[in-house]
Coordinates of N, CA and C in Angstrom, one line a residue:
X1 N -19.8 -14.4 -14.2 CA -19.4 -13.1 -14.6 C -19.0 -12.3 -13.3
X2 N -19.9 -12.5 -12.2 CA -19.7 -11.8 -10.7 C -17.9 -12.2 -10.3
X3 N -18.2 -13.5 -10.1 CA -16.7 -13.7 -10.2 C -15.2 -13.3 -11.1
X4 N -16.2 -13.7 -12.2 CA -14.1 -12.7 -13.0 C -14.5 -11.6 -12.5
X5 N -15.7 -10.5 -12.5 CA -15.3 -9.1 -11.5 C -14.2 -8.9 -10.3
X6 N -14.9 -10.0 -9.2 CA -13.9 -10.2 -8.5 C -12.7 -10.6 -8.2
X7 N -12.6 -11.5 -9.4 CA -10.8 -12.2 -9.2 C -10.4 -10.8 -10.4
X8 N -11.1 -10.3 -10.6 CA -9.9 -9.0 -11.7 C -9.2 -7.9 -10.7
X9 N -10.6 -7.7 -9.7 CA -10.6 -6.6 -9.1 C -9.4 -6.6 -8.5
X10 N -9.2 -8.1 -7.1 CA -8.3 -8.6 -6.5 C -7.0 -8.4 -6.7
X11 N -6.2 -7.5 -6.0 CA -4.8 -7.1 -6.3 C -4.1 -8.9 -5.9
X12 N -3.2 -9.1 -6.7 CA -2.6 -10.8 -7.0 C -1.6 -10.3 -5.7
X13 N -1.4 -11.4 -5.7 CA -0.6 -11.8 -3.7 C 0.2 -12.7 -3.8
X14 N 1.4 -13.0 -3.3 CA 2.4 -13.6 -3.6 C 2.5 -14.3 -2.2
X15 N 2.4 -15.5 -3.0 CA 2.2 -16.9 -1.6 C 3.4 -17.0 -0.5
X16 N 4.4 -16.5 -1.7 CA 5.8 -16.6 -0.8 C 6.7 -15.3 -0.3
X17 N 5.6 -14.2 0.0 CA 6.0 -12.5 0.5 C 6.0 -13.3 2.3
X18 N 7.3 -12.5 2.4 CA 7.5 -12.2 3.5 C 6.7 -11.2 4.6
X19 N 6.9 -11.1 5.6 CA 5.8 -10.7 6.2 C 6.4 -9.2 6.4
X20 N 7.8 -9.0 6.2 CA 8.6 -7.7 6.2 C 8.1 -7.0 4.6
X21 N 7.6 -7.6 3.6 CA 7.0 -7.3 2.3 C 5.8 -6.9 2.5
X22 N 4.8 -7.6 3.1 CA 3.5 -7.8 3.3 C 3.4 -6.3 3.9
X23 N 4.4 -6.0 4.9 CA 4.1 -4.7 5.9 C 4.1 -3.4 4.8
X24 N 5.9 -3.7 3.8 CA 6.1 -2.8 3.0 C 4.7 -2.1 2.2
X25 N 4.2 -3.5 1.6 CA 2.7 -3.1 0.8 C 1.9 -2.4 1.4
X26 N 1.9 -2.5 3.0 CA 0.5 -2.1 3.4 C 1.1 -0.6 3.6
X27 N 2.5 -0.3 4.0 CA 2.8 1.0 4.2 C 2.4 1.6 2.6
X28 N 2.7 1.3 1.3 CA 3.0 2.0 0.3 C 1.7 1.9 0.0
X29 N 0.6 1.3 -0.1 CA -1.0 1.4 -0.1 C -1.6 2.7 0.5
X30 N -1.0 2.9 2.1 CA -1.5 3.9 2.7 C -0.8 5.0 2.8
X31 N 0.0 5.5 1.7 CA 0.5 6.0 1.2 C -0.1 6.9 0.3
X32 N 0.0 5.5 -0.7 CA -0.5 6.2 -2.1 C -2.1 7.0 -1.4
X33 N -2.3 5.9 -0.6 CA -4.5 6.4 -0.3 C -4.5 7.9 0.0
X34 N -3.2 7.7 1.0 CA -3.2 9.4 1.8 C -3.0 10.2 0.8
X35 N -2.0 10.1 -0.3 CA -1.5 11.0 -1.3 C -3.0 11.2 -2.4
X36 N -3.7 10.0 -2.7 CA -4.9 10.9 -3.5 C -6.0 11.2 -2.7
X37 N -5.9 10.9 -1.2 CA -7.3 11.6 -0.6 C -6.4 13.7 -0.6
X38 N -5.5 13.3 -0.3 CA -5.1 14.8 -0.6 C -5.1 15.6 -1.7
X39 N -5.2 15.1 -3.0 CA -4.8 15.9 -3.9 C -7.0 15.6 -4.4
X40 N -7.1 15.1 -4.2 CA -8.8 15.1 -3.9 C -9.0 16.4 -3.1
X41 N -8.9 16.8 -1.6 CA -8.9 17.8 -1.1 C -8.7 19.3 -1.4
X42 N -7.1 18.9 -2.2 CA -6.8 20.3 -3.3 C -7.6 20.5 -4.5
X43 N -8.7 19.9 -4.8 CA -9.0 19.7 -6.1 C -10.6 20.6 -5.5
X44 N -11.2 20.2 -4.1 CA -12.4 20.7 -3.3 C -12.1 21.2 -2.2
X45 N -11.9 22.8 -2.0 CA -11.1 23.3 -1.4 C -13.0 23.4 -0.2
X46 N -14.1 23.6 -1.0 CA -14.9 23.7 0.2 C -15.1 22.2 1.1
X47 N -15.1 21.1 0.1 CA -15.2 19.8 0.8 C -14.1 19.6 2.1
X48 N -12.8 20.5 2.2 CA -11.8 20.5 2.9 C -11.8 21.2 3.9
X49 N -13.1 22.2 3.8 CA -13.0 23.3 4.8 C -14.1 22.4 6.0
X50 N -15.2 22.0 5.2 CA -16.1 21.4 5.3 C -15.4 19.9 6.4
X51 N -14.7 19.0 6.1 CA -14.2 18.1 7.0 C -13.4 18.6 8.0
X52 N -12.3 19.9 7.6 CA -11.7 20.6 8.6 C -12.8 20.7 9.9
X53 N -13.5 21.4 9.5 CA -14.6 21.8 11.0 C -15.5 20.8 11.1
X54 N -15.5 19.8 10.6 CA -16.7 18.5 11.2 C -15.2 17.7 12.5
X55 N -14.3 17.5 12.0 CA -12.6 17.7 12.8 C -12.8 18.1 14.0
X56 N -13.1 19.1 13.9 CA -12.8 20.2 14.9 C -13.9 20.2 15.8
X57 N -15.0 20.2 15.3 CA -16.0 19.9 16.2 C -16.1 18.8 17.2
X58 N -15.9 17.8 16.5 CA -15.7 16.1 17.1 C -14.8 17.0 18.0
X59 N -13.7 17.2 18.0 CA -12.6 17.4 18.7 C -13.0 17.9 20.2
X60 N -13.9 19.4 19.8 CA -14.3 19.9 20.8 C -15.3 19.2 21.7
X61 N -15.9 18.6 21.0 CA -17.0 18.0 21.5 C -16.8 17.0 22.5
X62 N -15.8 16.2 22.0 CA -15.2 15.2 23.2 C -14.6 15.7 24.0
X63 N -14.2 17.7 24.1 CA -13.5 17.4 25.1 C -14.2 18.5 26.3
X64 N -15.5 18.9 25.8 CA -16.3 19.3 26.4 C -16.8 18.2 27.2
X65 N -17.5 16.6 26.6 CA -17.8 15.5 27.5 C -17.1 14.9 28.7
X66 N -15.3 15.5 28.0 CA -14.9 15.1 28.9 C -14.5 15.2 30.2
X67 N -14.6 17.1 29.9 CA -14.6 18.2 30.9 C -15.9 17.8 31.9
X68 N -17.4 17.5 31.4 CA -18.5 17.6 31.8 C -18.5 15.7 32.5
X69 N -17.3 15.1 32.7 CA -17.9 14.1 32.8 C -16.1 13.4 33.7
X70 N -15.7 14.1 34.4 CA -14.4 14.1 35.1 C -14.8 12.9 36.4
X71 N -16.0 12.7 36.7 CA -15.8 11.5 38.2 C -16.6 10.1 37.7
X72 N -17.3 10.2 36.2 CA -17.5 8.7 35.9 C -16.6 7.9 34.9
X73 N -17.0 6.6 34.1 CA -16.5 6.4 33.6 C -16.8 6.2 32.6
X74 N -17.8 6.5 32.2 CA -18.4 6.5 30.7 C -18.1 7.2 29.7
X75 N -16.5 7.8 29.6 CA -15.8 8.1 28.5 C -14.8 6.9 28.1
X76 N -15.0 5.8 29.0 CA -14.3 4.9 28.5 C -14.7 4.1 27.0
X77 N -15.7 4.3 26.5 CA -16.0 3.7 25.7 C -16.4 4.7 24.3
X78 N -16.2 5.9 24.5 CA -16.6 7.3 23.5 C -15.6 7.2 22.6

């Protein structure tokens, strides 16, 4: 039963897609994702304000480390 879950779930794949196809799908996948993480967003306008400033923070925050950290190199890896 675990298995037909998974072979249903499994979007089917065409043995003989080109790899100019293969790209297409992954463009129109991240597409569609971006198009309902957005309309998800408009739907939770505080969940949106909420990631906006977790965003922004990160933002700042790296660039305060990186202000505070100009002669090593341990932003290489942040």
């Amino acid at each position: 039963m675990a298995g037909e879950a998974v072979s249903l779930l499994e979007e089917p794949q065409s043995k003989n897609s080109t790899p100019e196809e293969e790209t297409q799908r992954s463009r129109d996948d991240f597409t569609s994702s971006r198009r309902h993480f957005s309309l998800a967003l408009s739907h939770f306008p505080v969940l949106s304000r909420v990631l906006a400033t977790l965003c922004y923070s990160g933002r700042r925050m790296r660039q305060m480390a990186e202000e505070a950290c100009v002669h090593c190199k341990c932003m290489k890896n942040f």
